[in-house]
mmCIF file of C-alpha atoms and ligand atoms in Angstrom:
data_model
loop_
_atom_site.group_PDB
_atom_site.id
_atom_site.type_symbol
_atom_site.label_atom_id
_atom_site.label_comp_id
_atom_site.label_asym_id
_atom_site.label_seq_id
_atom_site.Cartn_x
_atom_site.Cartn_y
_atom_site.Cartn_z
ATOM 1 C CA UNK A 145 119.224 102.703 80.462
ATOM 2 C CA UNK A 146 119.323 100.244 83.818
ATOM 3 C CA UNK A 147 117.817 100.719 86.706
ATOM 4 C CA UNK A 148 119.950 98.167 88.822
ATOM 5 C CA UNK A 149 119.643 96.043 91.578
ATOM 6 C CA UNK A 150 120.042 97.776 95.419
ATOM 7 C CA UNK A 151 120.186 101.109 93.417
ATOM 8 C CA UNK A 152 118.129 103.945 95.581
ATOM 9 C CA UNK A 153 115.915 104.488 92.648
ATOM 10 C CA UNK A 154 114.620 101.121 92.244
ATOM 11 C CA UNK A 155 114.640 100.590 96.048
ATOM 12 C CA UNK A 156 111.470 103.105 96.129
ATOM 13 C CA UNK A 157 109.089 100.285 95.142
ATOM 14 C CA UNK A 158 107.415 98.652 97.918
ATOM 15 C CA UNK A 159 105.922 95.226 97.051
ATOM 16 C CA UNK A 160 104.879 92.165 98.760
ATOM 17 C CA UNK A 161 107.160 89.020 99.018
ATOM 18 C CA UNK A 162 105.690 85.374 96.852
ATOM 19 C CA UNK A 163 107.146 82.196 98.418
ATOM 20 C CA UNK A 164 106.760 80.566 95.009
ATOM 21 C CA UNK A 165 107.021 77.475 95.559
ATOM 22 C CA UNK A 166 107.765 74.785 92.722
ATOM 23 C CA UNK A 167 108.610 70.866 91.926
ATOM 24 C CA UNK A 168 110.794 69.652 89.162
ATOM 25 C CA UNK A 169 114.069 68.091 88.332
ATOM 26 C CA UNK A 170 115.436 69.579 91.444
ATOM 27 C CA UNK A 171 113.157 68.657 93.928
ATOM 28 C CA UNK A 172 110.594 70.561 96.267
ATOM 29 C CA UNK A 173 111.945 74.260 96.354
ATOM 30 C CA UNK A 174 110.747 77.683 97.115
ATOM 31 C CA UNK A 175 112.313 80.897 96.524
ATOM 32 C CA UNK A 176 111.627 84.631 97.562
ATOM 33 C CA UNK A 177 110.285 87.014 94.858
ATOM 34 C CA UNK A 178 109.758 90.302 95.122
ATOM 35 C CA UNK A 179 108.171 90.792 91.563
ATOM 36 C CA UNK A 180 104.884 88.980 92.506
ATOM 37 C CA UNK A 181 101.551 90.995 90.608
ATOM 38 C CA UNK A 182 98.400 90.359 90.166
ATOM 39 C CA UNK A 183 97.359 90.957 86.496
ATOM 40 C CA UNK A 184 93.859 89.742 85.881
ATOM 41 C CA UNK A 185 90.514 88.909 87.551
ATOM 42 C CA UNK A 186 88.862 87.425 84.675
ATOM 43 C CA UNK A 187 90.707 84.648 84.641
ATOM 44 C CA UNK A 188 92.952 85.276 87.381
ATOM 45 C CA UNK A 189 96.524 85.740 86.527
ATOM 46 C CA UNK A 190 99.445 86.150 88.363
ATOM 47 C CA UNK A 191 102.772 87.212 87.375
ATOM 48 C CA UNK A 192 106.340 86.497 88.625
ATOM 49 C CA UNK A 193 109.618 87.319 87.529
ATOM 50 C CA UNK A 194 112.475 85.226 87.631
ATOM 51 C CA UNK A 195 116.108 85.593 87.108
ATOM 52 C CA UNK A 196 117.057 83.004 84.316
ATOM 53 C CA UNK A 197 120.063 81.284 86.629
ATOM 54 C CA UNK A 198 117.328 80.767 89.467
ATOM 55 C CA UNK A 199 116.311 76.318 90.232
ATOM 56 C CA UNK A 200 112.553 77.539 90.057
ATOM 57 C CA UNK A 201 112.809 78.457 86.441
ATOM 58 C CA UNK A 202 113.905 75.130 85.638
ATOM 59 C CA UNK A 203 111.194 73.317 87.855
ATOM 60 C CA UNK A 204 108.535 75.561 86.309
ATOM 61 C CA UNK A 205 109.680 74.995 82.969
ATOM 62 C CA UNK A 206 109.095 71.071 83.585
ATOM 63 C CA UNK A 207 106.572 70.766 85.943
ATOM 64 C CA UNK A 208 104.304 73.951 84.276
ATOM 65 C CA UNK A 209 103.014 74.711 87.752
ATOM 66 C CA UNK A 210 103.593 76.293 90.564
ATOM 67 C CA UNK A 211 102.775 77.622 93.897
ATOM 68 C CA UNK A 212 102.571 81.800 95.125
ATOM 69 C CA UNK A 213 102.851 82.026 99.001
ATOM 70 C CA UNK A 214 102.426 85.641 100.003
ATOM 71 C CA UNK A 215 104.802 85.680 103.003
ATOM 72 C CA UNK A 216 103.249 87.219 106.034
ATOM 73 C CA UNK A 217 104.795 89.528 109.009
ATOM 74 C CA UNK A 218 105.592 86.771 111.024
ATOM 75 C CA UNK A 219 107.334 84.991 108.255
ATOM 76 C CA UNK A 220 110.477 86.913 107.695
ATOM 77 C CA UNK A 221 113.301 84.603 108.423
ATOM 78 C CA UNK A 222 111.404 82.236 105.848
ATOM 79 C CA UNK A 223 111.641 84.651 103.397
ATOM 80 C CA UNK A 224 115.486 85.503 104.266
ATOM 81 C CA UNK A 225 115.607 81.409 103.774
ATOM 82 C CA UNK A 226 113.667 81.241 100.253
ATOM 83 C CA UNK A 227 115.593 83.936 98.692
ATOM 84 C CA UNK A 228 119.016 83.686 100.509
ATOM 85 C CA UNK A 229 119.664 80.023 99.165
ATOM 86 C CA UNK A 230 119.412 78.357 95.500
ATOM 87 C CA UNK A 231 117.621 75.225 95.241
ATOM 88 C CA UNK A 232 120.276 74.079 92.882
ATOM 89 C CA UNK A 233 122.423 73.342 96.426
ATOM 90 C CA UNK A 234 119.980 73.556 99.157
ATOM 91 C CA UNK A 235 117.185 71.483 100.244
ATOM 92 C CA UNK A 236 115.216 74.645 101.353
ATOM 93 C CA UNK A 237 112.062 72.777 102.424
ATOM 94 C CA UNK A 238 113.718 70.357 104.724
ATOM 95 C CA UNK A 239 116.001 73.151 106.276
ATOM 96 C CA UNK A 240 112.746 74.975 106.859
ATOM 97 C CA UNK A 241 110.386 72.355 108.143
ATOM 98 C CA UNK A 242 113.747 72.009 111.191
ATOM 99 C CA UNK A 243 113.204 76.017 111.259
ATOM 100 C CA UNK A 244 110.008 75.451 112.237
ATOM 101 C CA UNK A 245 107.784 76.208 108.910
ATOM 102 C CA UNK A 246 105.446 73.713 107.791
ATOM 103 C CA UNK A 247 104.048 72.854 104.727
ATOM 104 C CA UNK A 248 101.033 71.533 103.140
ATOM 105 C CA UNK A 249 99.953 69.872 99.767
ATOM 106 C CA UNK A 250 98.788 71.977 97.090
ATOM 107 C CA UNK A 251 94.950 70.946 95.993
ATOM 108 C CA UNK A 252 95.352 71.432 92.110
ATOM 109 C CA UNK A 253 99.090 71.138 91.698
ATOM 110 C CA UNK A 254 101.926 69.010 92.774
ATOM 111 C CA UNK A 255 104.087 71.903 94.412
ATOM 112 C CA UNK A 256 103.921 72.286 98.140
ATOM 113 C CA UNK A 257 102.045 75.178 99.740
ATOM 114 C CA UNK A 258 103.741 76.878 102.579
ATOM 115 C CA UNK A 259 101.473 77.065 106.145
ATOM 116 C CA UNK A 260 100.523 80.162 107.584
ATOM 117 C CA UNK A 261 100.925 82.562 104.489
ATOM 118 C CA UNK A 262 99.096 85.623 103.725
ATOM 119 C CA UNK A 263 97.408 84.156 100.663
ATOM 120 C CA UNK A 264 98.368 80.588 99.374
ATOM 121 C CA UNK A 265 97.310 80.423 95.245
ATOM 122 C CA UNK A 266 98.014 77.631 93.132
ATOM 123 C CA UNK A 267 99.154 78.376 89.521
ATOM 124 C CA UNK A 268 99.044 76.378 86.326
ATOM 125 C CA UNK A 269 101.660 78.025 83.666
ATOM 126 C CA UNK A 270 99.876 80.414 81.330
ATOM 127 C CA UNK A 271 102.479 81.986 79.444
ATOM 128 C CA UNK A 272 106.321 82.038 79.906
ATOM 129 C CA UNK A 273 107.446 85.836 78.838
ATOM 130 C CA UNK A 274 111.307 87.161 78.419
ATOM 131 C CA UNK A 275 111.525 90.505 79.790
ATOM 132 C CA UNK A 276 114.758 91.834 79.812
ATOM 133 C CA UNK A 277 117.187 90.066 82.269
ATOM 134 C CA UNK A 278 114.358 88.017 83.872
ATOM 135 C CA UNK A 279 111.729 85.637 82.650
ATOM 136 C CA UNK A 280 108.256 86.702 83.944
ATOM 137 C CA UNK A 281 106.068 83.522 84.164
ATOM 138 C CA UNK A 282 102.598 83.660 83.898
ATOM 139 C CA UNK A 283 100.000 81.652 86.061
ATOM 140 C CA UNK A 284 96.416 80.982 85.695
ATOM 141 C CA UNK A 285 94.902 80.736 89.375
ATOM 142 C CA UNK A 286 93.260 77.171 89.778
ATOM 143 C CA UNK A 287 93.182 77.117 93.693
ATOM 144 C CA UNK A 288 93.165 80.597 96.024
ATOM 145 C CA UNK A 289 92.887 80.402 100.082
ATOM 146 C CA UNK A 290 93.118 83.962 101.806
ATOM 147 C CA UNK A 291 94.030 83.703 105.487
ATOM 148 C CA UNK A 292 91.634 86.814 106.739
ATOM 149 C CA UNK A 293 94.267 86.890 109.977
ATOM 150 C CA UNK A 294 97.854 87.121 108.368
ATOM 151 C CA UNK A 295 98.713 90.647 107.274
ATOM 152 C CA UNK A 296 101.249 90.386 104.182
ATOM 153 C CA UNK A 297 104.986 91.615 104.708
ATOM 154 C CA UNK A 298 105.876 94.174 103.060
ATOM 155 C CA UNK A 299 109.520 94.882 100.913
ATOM 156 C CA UNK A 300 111.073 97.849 100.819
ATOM 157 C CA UNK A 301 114.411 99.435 100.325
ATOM 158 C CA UNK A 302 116.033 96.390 101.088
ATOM 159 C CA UNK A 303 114.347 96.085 104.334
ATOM 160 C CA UNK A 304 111.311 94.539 105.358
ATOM 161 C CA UNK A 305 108.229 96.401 106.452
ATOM 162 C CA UNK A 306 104.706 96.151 108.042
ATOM 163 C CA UNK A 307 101.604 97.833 106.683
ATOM 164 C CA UNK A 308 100.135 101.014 108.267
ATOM 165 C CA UNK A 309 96.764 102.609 107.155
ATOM 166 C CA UNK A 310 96.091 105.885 105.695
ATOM 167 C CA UNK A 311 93.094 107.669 105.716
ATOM 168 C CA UNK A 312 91.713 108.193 102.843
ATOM 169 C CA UNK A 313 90.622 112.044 101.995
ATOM 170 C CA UNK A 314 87.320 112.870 104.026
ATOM 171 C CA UNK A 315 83.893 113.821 102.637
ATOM 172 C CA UNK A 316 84.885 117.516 102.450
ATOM 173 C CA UNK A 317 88.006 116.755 100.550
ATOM 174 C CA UNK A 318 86.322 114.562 98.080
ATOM 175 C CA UNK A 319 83.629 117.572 97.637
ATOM 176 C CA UNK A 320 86.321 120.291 96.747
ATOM 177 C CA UNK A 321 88.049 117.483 94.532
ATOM 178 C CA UNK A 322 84.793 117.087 92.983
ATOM 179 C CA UNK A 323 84.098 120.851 92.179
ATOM 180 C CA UNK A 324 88.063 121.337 90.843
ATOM 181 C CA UNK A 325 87.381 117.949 88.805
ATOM 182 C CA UNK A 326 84.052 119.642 87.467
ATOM 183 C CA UNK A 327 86.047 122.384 86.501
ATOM 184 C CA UNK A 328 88.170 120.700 84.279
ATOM 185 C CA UNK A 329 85.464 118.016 82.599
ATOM 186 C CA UNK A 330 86.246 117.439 78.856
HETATM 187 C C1 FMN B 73 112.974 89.613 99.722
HETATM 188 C C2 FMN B 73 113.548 88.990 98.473
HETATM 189 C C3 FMN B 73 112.946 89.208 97.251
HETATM 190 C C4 FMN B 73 113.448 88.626 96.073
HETATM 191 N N1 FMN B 73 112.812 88.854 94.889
HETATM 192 C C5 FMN B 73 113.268 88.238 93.752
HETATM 193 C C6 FMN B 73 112.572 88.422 92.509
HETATM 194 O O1 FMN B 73 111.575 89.131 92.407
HETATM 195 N N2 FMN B 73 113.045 87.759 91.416
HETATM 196 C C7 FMN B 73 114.176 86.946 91.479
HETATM 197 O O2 FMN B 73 114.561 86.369 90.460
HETATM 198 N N3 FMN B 73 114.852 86.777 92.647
HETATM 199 C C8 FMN B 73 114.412 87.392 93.780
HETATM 200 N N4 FMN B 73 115.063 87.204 94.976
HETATM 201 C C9 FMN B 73 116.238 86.318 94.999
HETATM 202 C C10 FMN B 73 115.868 84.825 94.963
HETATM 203 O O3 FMN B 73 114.862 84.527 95.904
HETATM 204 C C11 FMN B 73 117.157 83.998 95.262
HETATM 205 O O4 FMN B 73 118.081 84.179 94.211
HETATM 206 C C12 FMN B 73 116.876 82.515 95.501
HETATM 207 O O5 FMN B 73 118.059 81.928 95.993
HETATM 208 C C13 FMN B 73 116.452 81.775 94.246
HETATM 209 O O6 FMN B 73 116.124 80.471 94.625
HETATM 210 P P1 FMN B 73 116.191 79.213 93.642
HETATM 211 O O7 FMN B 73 117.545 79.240 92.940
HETATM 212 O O8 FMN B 73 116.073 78.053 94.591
HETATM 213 O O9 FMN B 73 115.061 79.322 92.687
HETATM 214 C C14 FMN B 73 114.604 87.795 96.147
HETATM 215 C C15 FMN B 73 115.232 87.590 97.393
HETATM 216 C C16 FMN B 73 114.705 88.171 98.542
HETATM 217 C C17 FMN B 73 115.372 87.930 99.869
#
């Protein structure tokens, strides 16, 4: 069956927002993405998935690299930008740097890497998979930077969202979850 786009059920996800970032036939782009996971430590791998119409397939496909940005809370309108636009029409880096956003060279790879991101990685292509209606690309982590002070923005129902901690379950808790658990051993 589908589970479609902007339907409630697969609005429940909450994920964190790439800025992948990319270089090709069509220039210097970026573009929002939603389906950004982590997949391994050991190497590092990163997944994305991509609609096949989107410019950053294309510039993956040729340049086998890219950038993932994780967009931070005070990065909103940039992610509104990357994923509002196509690359195929739009010079999305240009209209950002007059936005305001800067940009910086990636280390490993030729893509840009956006400033003042959550987490800036640099990917080289590991695998190109087709799932369904989107292509999920692959990336071996060659270059990682975590900025300790930008909180990553949240995605959720359509909306965007800021993190909020919950506690986790206190010593007592974790005692009678222990004893049921005990109960139960195999
Ligand atoms: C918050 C947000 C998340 C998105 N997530 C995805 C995604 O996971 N996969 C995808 O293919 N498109 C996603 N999009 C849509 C693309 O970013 C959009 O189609 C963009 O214009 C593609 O850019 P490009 O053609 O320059 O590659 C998302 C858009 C927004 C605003």
């Amino acid at each position: 069956m589908e589970l479609p786009w902007n339907d409630p059920r697969s609005n429940k996800f909450a994920t964190t927002i790439g800025l992948i970032t990319s270089d090709g036939p069509l220039g210097p782009n970026i573009m929002a993405c939603e389906w950004t996971h982590h997949l391994s430590y050991d190497p590092g791998l990163i997944a994305i998935s991509l609609g096949f119409t989107k410019a950053t397939v294309e510039n993956i496909r040729s340049s086998k690299e890219f950038g993932v940005n994780l967009c931070a809370i005070d990065q909103s309108l940039l992610s509104s930008v990357a994923g509002g636009y196509s690359g195929s029409k739009y010079d999305k880096i240009n209209a950002l740097r007059e936005l305001g956003f800067e940009f910086y060279e990636g280390s490993k790879i030729k893509s840009l890497m956006v400033k003042g991101a959550a987490l800036n990685v640099e990917c080289k292509l590991f695998q190109e998979v087709t799932c369904g209606d989107h292509i999920m690309f692959i990336g071996e982590v060659v270059d990682a930077i975590n900025n300790p002070e930008k909180q990553s923005l949240i995605y959720h129902d359509g909306k965007y969202w800021s993190l909020q901690s919950i506690v986790k379950p206190n010593q007592e808790e974790r005692d009678r979850i222990r004893k049921v658990l005990e109960s139960y051993k195999k």
